[in-house]
Amino acid sequence: MKIIDTLRVLLGSAALGLAANAAWGAFEDPLQAPALANVAAARSPLVGVASAGDLLMAVGQRGVAVVSHDAGQNWTQAAVPVRTDLLAVHFPTPDKGWAVGQGGVVIHSADGGRSWTKQLDGQSASQRIIEYYAQAGAEGAEAIERERSLAELGGTQPFMGVYFEDERRGYVVGTFNRILRTEDGGRTWEPLGHRVDNPDELHFYGIAGGVAGLAIVGEQGMVWMYDAAEDRFVQRPTGYHGTLFGIVAGRQALIAYGMRGSVYRSADLGMSWERVAIDGHAGVAGGAELEDGRILLANLAGGLLLGDARAERFQAFRAASPMSYSGVAADARGVLSLVGAEGVRMQAVGTLQAAGDGDRATR
C-alpha cells in the first residue's frame, strides 16, 4: 500500500532524529514540554496568524505564539504547553481559539490567546479514531489498520489546518486524509475520513469557511466542498496538479492558492474553477479578505498581491520591509498582520506600494 511505504520512510527519518537528539543530550518530548520563553518571540519565525476584533494571534516554530489585544501595537508571548511547531490558528471569537501543528497537536485558548491547553496530539487522536471505527465492525477495519500504522510513528503526523464555525463546532485537517470534527469545543472529536471523497488519501493543507460554505484544499490541486445535506466533503478538482496551501472563503468568490504562484478562483460555490494570472511564480502561502471584500495574497518571495472582490485580477505590491511570508490577516481598519521568516509585521493596505512604480494601494 502507498501509505505503508510512506510510513516506513517517515519512521526511518524519525529514528534518525531521535538518535541525533540522544547524541546531544536527553530527549525532551516536544508534545509534553512547554514552549520556551523568548524575549524576541514576535521576531521569531511564525507560520500562521488569525484575527478577531482587536485580537491578533500568530503561531510558529517550537510552540512560539504571540498575541496582541491592541490591534498589533504590542505583542506578548503566550503560555503554550507544547514545544512542537504550530502551523495554523483560528479564533471564531476574540476569546476562544484553536491552533494545530506538528505531532498532531491541537491546543485551545479560552482567554483571548494568553494561555493554552492541549486537547489532542497524534497519539490521542489515533486512539480516538481507532475507538470510533471499532464500533463499525468489519467496515472500519481498513481505517483501524491505517491508524495503527500511523501510531507506530509516535504521533508525528501533523494537523495542517483548523477552522471553527463558532465556539463549539470546528474542524482540524492534516495528512493522509485525516480530518476530525468537534461539536463541543474540542472536548470530544469525531473522525470524518470516511465522509471525504479522497480515495488516494491525499494530504489536506488548509480549511476555511464562509458564504460559499466549508472548503478544504490539499495535494494535486484538489478542493473538497462540504455538502451539508449529505454531511460529506465532495471532491472538486481545480485542474492544477500541484499542492494548494490554503483557501480564502470570500464573500464573492473562493480563492485557492499554492505552489509556484498558482491561484484559482470559483464564483459558483466551488463547482468549477479557473486559474487567475498573477505576477511571479513564488509559492503563495497566505491569504485574507479585506473589509471591503478585496483579496490580499502573500507569497514566499516577499510579494503581496491585491485583487478585486471577485478575484478576477491581481496587482503586485510590496511592503515597506518585505520578508518570506507564510500568512496574513486583515482587520476592519485595513491593517495587515504579515507573518513569516522574521516574525510579525504590521502595515496598512493604503501604504503598500505597487511593484515597479510609486503607486499606492487605495484604502
Tab-separated table of C-alpha atoms in Angstrom:
chain	number	residue	atom	x	y	z
A	1	MET	CA	0.000	0.000	0.000
A	2	LYS	CA	1.128	3.540	-0.756
A	3	ILE	CA	0.596	4.712	2.806
A	4	ILE	CA	2.671	1.892	4.311
A	5	ASP	CA	5.667	2.688	2.075
A	6	THR	CA	5.433	6.340	3.052
A	7	LEU	CA	5.223	5.445	6.721
A	8	ARG	CA	8.394	3.354	6.513
A	9	VAL	CA	10.293	6.336	5.151
A	10	LEU	CA	8.892	8.645	7.836
A	11	LEU	CA	9.608	6.128	10.577
A	12	GLY	CA	13.219	5.877	9.431
A	13	SER	CA	13.540	9.653	9.482
A	14	ALA	CA	12.032	9.814	12.958
A	15	ALA	CA	14.524	7.220	14.221
A	16	LEU	CA	17.441	9.227	12.843
A	17	GLY	CA	16.091	12.338	14.538
A	18	LEU	CA	15.843	10.581	17.903
A	19	ALA	CA	19.392	9.282	17.534
A	20	ALA	CA	20.643	12.788	16.839
A	21	ASN	CA	18.864	14.135	19.923
A	22	ALA	CA	20.351	11.376	22.044
A	23	ALA	CA	23.821	12.334	20.869
A	24	TRP	CA	23.329	15.916	22.118
A	25	GLY	CA	21.606	15.088	25.385
A	26	ALA	CA	18.421	13.789	26.964
A	27	PHE	CA	15.443	13.841	24.634
A	28	GLU	CA	12.577	16.084	25.666
A	29	ASP	CA	9.242	15.220	24.085
A	30	PRO	CA	8.039	18.423	22.376
A	31	LEU	CA	4.441	17.303	22.931
A	32	GLN	CA	4.988	17.261	26.698
A	33	ALA	CA	7.390	20.189	27.172
A	34	PRO	CA	6.101	23.792	27.238
A	35	ALA	CA	7.367	26.374	24.783
A	36	LEU	CA	10.463	28.213	25.984
A	37	ALA	CA	10.252	31.893	26.868
A	38	ASN	CA	11.653	34.064	24.086
A	39	VAL	CA	12.111	37.810	24.533
A	40	ALA	CA	12.167	38.148	20.745
A	41	ALA	CA	9.138	35.912	20.144
A	42	ALA	CA	7.423	38.429	17.853
A	43	ARG	CA	10.541	38.461	15.657
A	44	SER	CA	10.992	34.682	15.514
A	45	PRO	CA	9.768	32.549	12.574
A	46	LEU	CA	5.964	32.494	12.552
A	47	VAL	CA	3.711	30.425	10.304
A	48	GLY	CA	0.050	31.220	10.946
A	49	VAL	CA	-1.949	34.267	12.018
A	50	ALA	CA	-5.578	34.943	12.937
A	51	SER	CA	-7.653	37.970	13.883
A	52	ALA	CA	-10.926	38.515	15.757
A	53	GLY	CA	-11.873	42.062	16.689
A	54	ASP	CA	-8.803	43.736	18.212
A	55	LEU	CA	-7.233	40.324	18.890
A	56	LEU	CA	-4.321	39.193	16.746
A	57	MET	CA	-2.676	35.797	17.275
A	58	ALA	CA	0.392	34.416	15.498
A	59	VAL	CA	1.954	30.964	15.927
A	60	GLY	CA	5.158	29.361	14.742
A	61	GLN	CA	8.184	27.230	15.424
A	62	ARG	CA	8.752	25.295	18.663
A	63	GLY	CA	5.419	26.307	20.131
A	64	VAL	CA	6.075	30.035	19.997
A	65	ALA	CA	2.830	32.031	19.949
A	66	VAL	CA	2.409	35.788	20.292
A	67	VAL	CA	-0.768	37.726	20.967
A	68	SER	CA	-1.857	41.347	20.678
A	69	HIS	CA	-5.017	42.869	22.134
A	70	ASP	CA	-4.435	46.365	20.777
A	71	ALA	CA	-4.550	45.718	17.024
A	72	GLY	CA	-0.856	44.867	16.751
A	73	GLN	CA	0.705	47.773	18.620
A	74	ASN	CA	2.132	45.497	21.326
A	75	TRP	CA	2.816	41.761	21.332
A	76	THR	CA	3.363	39.335	24.214
A	77	GLN	CA	4.314	35.674	24.198
A	78	ALA	CA	1.526	33.274	25.133
A	79	ALA	CA	1.877	30.346	27.529
A	80	VAL	CA	1.813	27.249	25.294
A	81	PRO	CA	2.006	23.685	26.709
A	82	VAL	CA	3.902	22.178	23.750
A	83	ARG	CA	7.261	22.818	22.080
A	84	THR	CA	6.324	21.465	18.675
A	85	ASP	CA	5.861	23.646	15.586
A	86	LEU	CA	2.432	25.263	15.332
A	87	LEU	CA	1.182	25.580	11.751
A	88	ALA	CA	-2.267	27.193	11.822
A	89	VAL	CA	-4.543	29.122	14.170
A	90	HIS	CA	-8.166	30.282	14.148
A	91	PHE	CA	-10.299	32.360	16.519
A	92	PRO	CA	-14.063	32.300	15.908
A	93	THR	CA	-14.416	34.890	18.712
A	94	PRO	CA	-11.955	37.260	20.422
A	95	ASP	CA	-11.872	34.955	23.462
A	96	LYS	CA	-11.772	31.409	22.122
A	97	GLY	CA	-9.334	29.979	19.621
A	98	TRP	CA	-7.592	26.830	18.449
A	99	ALA	CA	-4.161	26.103	16.960
A	100	VAL	CA	-2.756	22.955	15.354
A	101	GLY	CA	0.636	21.685	14.304
A	102	GLN	CA	3.297	19.017	14.189
A	103	GLY	CA	2.784	15.836	16.147
A	104	GLY	CA	-0.962	16.034	15.567
A	105	VAL	CA	-1.277	18.622	18.309
A	106	VAL	CA	-4.481	20.604	18.882
A	107	ILE	CA	-4.368	23.334	21.537
A	108	HIS	CA	-7.130	25.632	22.792
A	109	SER	CA	-7.301	29.063	24.403
A	110	ALA	CA	-10.320	30.366	26.308
A	111	ASP	CA	-8.757	33.680	27.404
A	112	GLY	CA	-8.017	35.501	24.186
A	113	GLY	CA	-4.796	33.659	23.394
A	114	ARG	CA	-2.945	34.441	26.624
A	115	SER	CA	-2.747	30.802	27.730
A	116	TRP	CA	-3.370	27.462	26.039
A	117	THR	CA	-4.240	23.870	26.939
A	118	LYS	CA	-3.681	20.739	24.871
A	119	GLN	CA	-6.793	18.959	23.624
A	120	LEU	CA	-5.211	16.400	21.277
A	121	ASP	CA	-1.929	15.070	19.990
A	122	GLY	CA	-1.178	12.436	17.360
A	123	GLN	CA	-1.345	9.519	19.771
A	124	SER	CA	-4.600	10.509	21.443
A	125	ALA	CA	-6.100	11.351	18.044
A	126	SER	CA	-5.186	7.888	16.740
A	127	GLN	CA	-6.680	6.262	19.822
A	128	ARG	CA	-9.966	8.109	19.374
A	129	ILE	CA	-10.087	7.266	15.670
A	130	ILE	CA	-9.461	3.567	16.360
A	131	GLU	CA	-12.150	3.513	19.058
A	132	TYR	CA	-14.615	5.202	16.705
A	133	TYR	CA	-14.087	2.790	13.816
A	134	ALA	CA	-14.023	-0.260	16.094
A	135	GLN	CA	-17.743	0.340	16.591
A	136	ALA	CA	-18.252	-0.078	12.826
A	137	GLY	CA	-17.078	-3.687	12.855
A	138	ALA	CA	-15.675	-5.039	9.585
A	139	GLU	CA	-16.431	-1.775	7.754
A	140	GLY	CA	-13.963	0.058	9.976
A	141	ALA	CA	-11.128	-2.480	9.692
A	142	GLU	CA	-9.194	-0.608	6.994
A	143	ALA	CA	-9.349	2.674	8.885
A	144	ILE	CA	-8.136	0.939	12.042
A	145	GLU	CA	-5.195	-0.632	10.188
A	146	ARG	CA	-4.199	2.766	8.810
A	147	GLU	CA	-4.349	4.442	12.204
A	148	ARG	CA	-2.306	1.700	13.863
A	149	SER	CA	0.363	2.157	11.193
A	150	LEU	CA	0.368	5.901	11.836
A	151	ALA	CA	0.559	5.326	15.586
A	152	GLU	CA	3.841	3.460	15.092
A	153	LEU	CA	5.386	6.825	14.260
A	154	GLY	CA	4.757	8.009	17.796
A	155	GLY	CA	2.113	10.554	16.882
A	156	THR	CA	4.227	12.515	14.404
A	157	GLN	CA	1.516	13.174	11.803
A	158	PRO	CA	0.714	16.903	11.698
A	159	PHE	CA	-2.545	18.757	11.573
A	160	MET	CA	-2.136	21.466	8.933
A	161	GLY	CA	-5.360	23.454	9.150
A	162	VAL	CA	-8.078	24.454	11.606
A	163	TYR	CA	-11.421	26.205	11.254
A	164	PHE	CA	-14.227	26.802	13.762
A	165	GLU	CA	-17.699	27.961	12.770
A	166	ASP	CA	-18.361	29.090	16.340
A	167	GLU	CA	-17.187	28.299	19.868
A	168	ARG	CA	-18.372	24.691	19.668
A	169	ARG	CA	-18.290	23.347	16.103
A	170	GLY	CA	-14.929	23.081	14.385
A	171	TYR	CA	-12.618	21.021	12.193
A	172	VAL	CA	-8.927	20.097	12.070
A	173	VAL	CA	-7.310	18.619	8.944
A	174	GLY	CA	-3.941	17.047	8.190
A	175	THR	CA	-2.013	14.348	6.392
A	176	PHE	CA	-3.304	11.042	4.999
A	177	ASN	CA	-6.968	12.108	4.786
A	178	ARG	CA	-7.083	12.889	8.490
A	179	ILE	CA	-9.973	15.151	9.480
A	180	LEU	CA	-11.721	15.447	12.834
A	181	ARG	CA	-14.799	17.416	13.879
A	182	THR	CA	-15.928	18.590	17.289
A	183	GLU	CA	-19.397	19.732	18.331
A	184	ASP	CA	-18.484	20.650	21.914
A	185	GLY	CA	-15.498	22.969	21.677
A	186	GLY	CA	-12.904	20.209	21.478
A	187	ARG	CA	-13.875	18.040	24.425
A	188	THR	CA	-14.721	15.204	22.019
A	189	TRP	CA	-13.763	14.650	18.381
A	190	GLU	CA	-15.324	12.597	15.591
A	191	PRO	CA	-13.230	11.327	12.635
A	192	LEU	CA	-14.667	12.196	9.217
A	193	GLY	CA	-12.222	10.483	6.861
A	194	HIS	CA	-14.990	8.180	5.659
A	195	ARG	CA	-17.042	11.258	4.719
A	196	VAL	CA	-14.457	12.706	2.315
A	197	ASP	CA	-14.146	11.782	-1.379
A	198	ASN	CA	-10.406	11.098	-1.107
A	199	PRO	CA	-9.617	7.530	-2.222
A	200	ASP	CA	-5.893	8.299	-2.657
A	201	GLU	CA	-5.615	9.647	0.900
A	202	LEU	CA	-4.194	12.956	-0.284
A	203	HIS	CA	-2.881	15.335	2.365
A	204	PHE	CA	-5.038	18.275	3.474
A	205	TYR	CA	-3.245	21.619	3.869
A	206	GLY	CA	-5.944	24.137	4.697
A	207	ILE	CA	-9.589	24.656	5.564
A	208	ALA	CA	-11.820	27.738	5.599
A	209	GLY	CA	-15.484	28.640	5.706
A	210	GLY	CA	-17.701	31.486	4.597
A	211	VAL	CA	-20.687	32.401	2.454
A	212	ALA	CA	-19.826	29.649	-0.034
A	213	GLY	CA	-19.663	27.042	2.704
A	214	LEU	CA	-16.795	24.967	4.044
A	215	ALA	CA	-13.804	24.103	1.837
A	216	ILE	CA	-10.615	22.043	2.220
A	217	VAL	CA	-7.548	22.248	-0.053
A	218	GLY	CA	-4.655	19.853	-0.471
A	219	GLU	CA	-2.459	17.867	-2.788
A	220	GLN	CA	-2.895	17.536	-6.562
A	221	GLY	CA	-4.780	20.819	-6.815
A	222	MET	CA	-7.780	19.332	-5.062
A	223	VAL	CA	-10.590	21.177	-3.303
A	224	TRP	CA	-13.241	19.444	-1.207
A	225	MET	CA	-16.534	21.290	-0.651
A	226	TYR	CA	-18.808	20.383	2.237
A	227	ASP	CA	-22.263	19.098	1.310
A	228	ALA	CA	-24.350	19.731	4.423
A	229	ALA	CA	-27.292	17.658	3.187
A	230	GLU	CA	-25.092	14.573	2.852
A	231	ASP	CA	-22.677	15.511	5.667
A	232	ARG	CA	-19.867	14.843	3.211
A	233	PHE	CA	-16.896	16.610	1.587
A	234	VAL	CA	-17.163	16.344	-2.207
A	235	GLN	CA	-14.082	16.463	-4.426
A	236	ARG	CA	-13.879	19.485	-6.772
A	237	PRO	CA	-10.677	19.399	-8.906
A	238	THR	CA	-9.226	22.755	-9.954
A	239	GLY	CA	-7.300	21.308	-12.898
A	240	TYR	CA	-3.984	22.019	-11.168
A	241	HIS	CA	-1.752	19.072	-10.225
A	242	GLY	CA	0.464	20.672	-7.589
A	243	THR	CA	-0.183	21.383	-3.925
A	244	LEU	CA	-2.620	24.022	-2.712
A	245	PHE	CA	-1.612	25.554	0.626
A	246	GLY	CA	-4.748	27.456	1.569
A	247	ILE	CA	-8.054	28.977	0.583
A	248	VAL	CA	-9.855	32.279	1.179
A	249	ALA	CA	-13.620	31.917	1.516
A	250	GLY	CA	-14.523	35.378	0.247
A	251	ARG	CA	-17.985	36.878	0.031
A	252	GLN	CA	-17.963	36.878	-3.776
A	253	ALA	CA	-15.513	34.088	-4.605
A	254	LEU	CA	-13.436	31.217	-3.296
A	255	ILE	CA	-9.702	31.680	-3.877
A	256	ALA	CA	-7.370	28.677	-3.608
A	257	TYR	CA	-3.613	29.260	-3.691
A	258	GLY	CA	-0.421	27.236	-3.573
A	259	MET	CA	2.851	26.257	-5.202
A	260	ARG	CA	4.574	28.205	-7.982
A	261	GLY	CA	2.242	31.166	-7.919
A	262	SER	CA	-0.849	29.061	-8.507
A	263	VAL	CA	-4.101	30.919	-7.806
A	264	TYR	CA	-7.555	29.568	-8.694
A	265	ARG	CA	-10.974	31.156	-8.225
A	266	SER	CA	-14.527	29.867	-8.124
A	267	ALA	CA	-17.638	32.046	-8.307
A	268	ASP	CA	-20.128	29.167	-8.203
A	269	LEU	CA	-19.652	27.720	-4.705
A	270	GLY	CA	-16.686	25.598	-5.751
A	271	MET	CA	-18.431	23.763	-8.577
A	272	SER	CA	-15.911	24.984	-11.183
A	273	TRP	CA	-12.504	26.655	-11.050
A	274	GLU	CA	-10.392	28.873	-13.271
A	275	ARG	CA	-6.771	29.901	-12.978
A	276	VAL	CA	-6.034	33.558	-12.241
A	277	ALA	CA	-2.983	35.147	-13.863
A	278	ILE	CA	-0.612	36.800	-11.369
A	279	ASP	CA	2.904	38.231	-11.486
A	280	GLY	CA	5.684	35.828	-10.487
A	281	HIS	CA	5.977	32.147	-9.723
A	282	ALA	CA	6.700	32.156	-5.986
A	283	GLY	CA	4.511	29.924	-3.863
A	284	VAL	CA	1.521	31.730	-2.363
A	285	ALA	CA	1.359	30.814	1.324
A	286	GLY	CA	-1.231	33.147	2.848
A	287	GLY	CA	-4.429	34.965	2.005
A	288	ALA	CA	-7.133	37.129	3.557
A	289	GLU	CA	-10.286	39.005	2.626
A	290	LEU	CA	-10.232	42.734	3.410
A	291	GLU	CA	-13.180	44.542	4.986
A	292	ASP	CA	-14.200	45.937	1.576
A	293	GLY	CA	-14.160	42.458	0.013
A	294	ARG	CA	-10.862	42.706	-1.821
A	295	ILE	CA	-8.455	39.768	-1.599
A	296	LEU	CA	-4.857	40.013	-0.345
A	297	LEU	CA	-2.381	37.192	-1.029
A	298	ALA	CA	1.182	36.876	0.334
A	299	ASN	CA	3.962	34.761	-1.161
A	300	LEU	CA	7.190	33.112	-0.073
A	301	ALA	CA	9.309	35.626	-2.012
A	302	GLY	CA	8.042	38.605	-0.016
A	303	GLY	CA	5.479	39.685	-2.576
A	304	LEU	CA	1.913	40.837	-1.960
A	305	LEU	CA	-0.955	40.546	-4.427
A	306	LEU	CA	-4.083	42.659	-4.109
A	307	GLY	CA	-7.150	41.558	-6.041
A	308	ASP	CA	-10.715	42.700	-6.578
A	309	ALA	CA	-13.573	41.129	-4.624
A	310	ARG	CA	-14.235	38.562	-7.351
A	311	ALA	CA	-10.514	37.721	-7.534
A	312	GLU	CA	-10.505	38.201	-11.307
A	313	ARG	CA	-7.432	40.458	-11.383
A	314	PHE	CA	-4.481	40.880	-9.020
A	315	GLN	CA	-1.831	43.594	-8.854
A	316	ALA	CA	1.590	43.095	-7.279
A	317	PHE	CA	2.523	45.291	-4.307
A	318	ARG	CA	5.404	45.400	-1.866
A	319	ALA	CA	5.538	46.092	1.849
A	320	ALA	CA	7.947	48.525	3.498
A	321	SER	CA	10.139	45.673	4.815
A	322	PRO	CA	9.389	42.503	2.834
A	323	MET	CA	10.249	39.016	4.048
A	324	SER	CA	9.269	35.480	3.123
A	325	TYR	CA	5.586	35.420	4.069
A	326	SER	CA	3.702	32.395	5.376
A	327	GLY	CA	0.450	34.017	6.471
A	328	VAL	CA	-1.613	37.202	6.565
A	329	ALA	CA	-4.639	38.530	8.433
A	330	ALA	CA	-6.519	41.800	7.943
A	331	ASP	CA	-8.546	43.845	10.413
A	332	ALA	CA	-11.557	46.101	9.879
A	333	ARG	CA	-9.322	49.179	9.602
A	334	GLY	CA	-7.426	47.816	6.628
A	335	VAL	CA	-4.280	46.974	8.597
A	336	LEU	CA	-2.408	43.803	7.650
A	337	SER	CA	-0.694	41.402	10.049
A	338	LEU	CA	2.001	39.714	7.966
A	339	VAL	CA	3.875	36.731	9.419
A	340	GLY	CA	6.857	34.837	8.119
A	341	ALA	CA	10.546	34.118	8.495
A	342	GLU	CA	11.229	37.277	10.519
A	343	GLY	CA	8.185	37.316	12.775
A	344	VAL	CA	5.147	39.573	12.528
A	345	ARG	CA	4.884	42.986	10.864
A	346	MET	CA	2.004	45.412	10.604
A	347	GLN	CA	1.210	47.569	7.591
A	348	ALA	CA	-1.849	49.468	6.397
A	349	VAL	CA	-3.126	48.449	2.976
A	350	GLY	CA	-3.085	52.072	1.877
A	351	THR	CA	0.677	52.322	2.427
A	352	LEU	CA	1.588	49.400	0.160
A	353	GLN	CA	3.495	50.427	-2.955
A	354	ALA	CA	2.807	48.860	-6.329
A	355	ALA	CA	5.731	46.759	-7.532
A	356	GLY	CA	7.660	48.638	-10.212
A	357	ASP	CA	6.329	52.150	-9.527
A	358	GLY	CA	5.351	54.566	-6.797
A	359	ASP	CA	1.600	53.980	-6.838
A	360	ARG	CA	-0.025	53.052	-3.565
A	361	ALA	CA	-2.929	50.790	-2.810
A	362	THR	CA	-6.153	52.608	-2.002
A	363	ARG	CA	-7.722	52.192	1.429
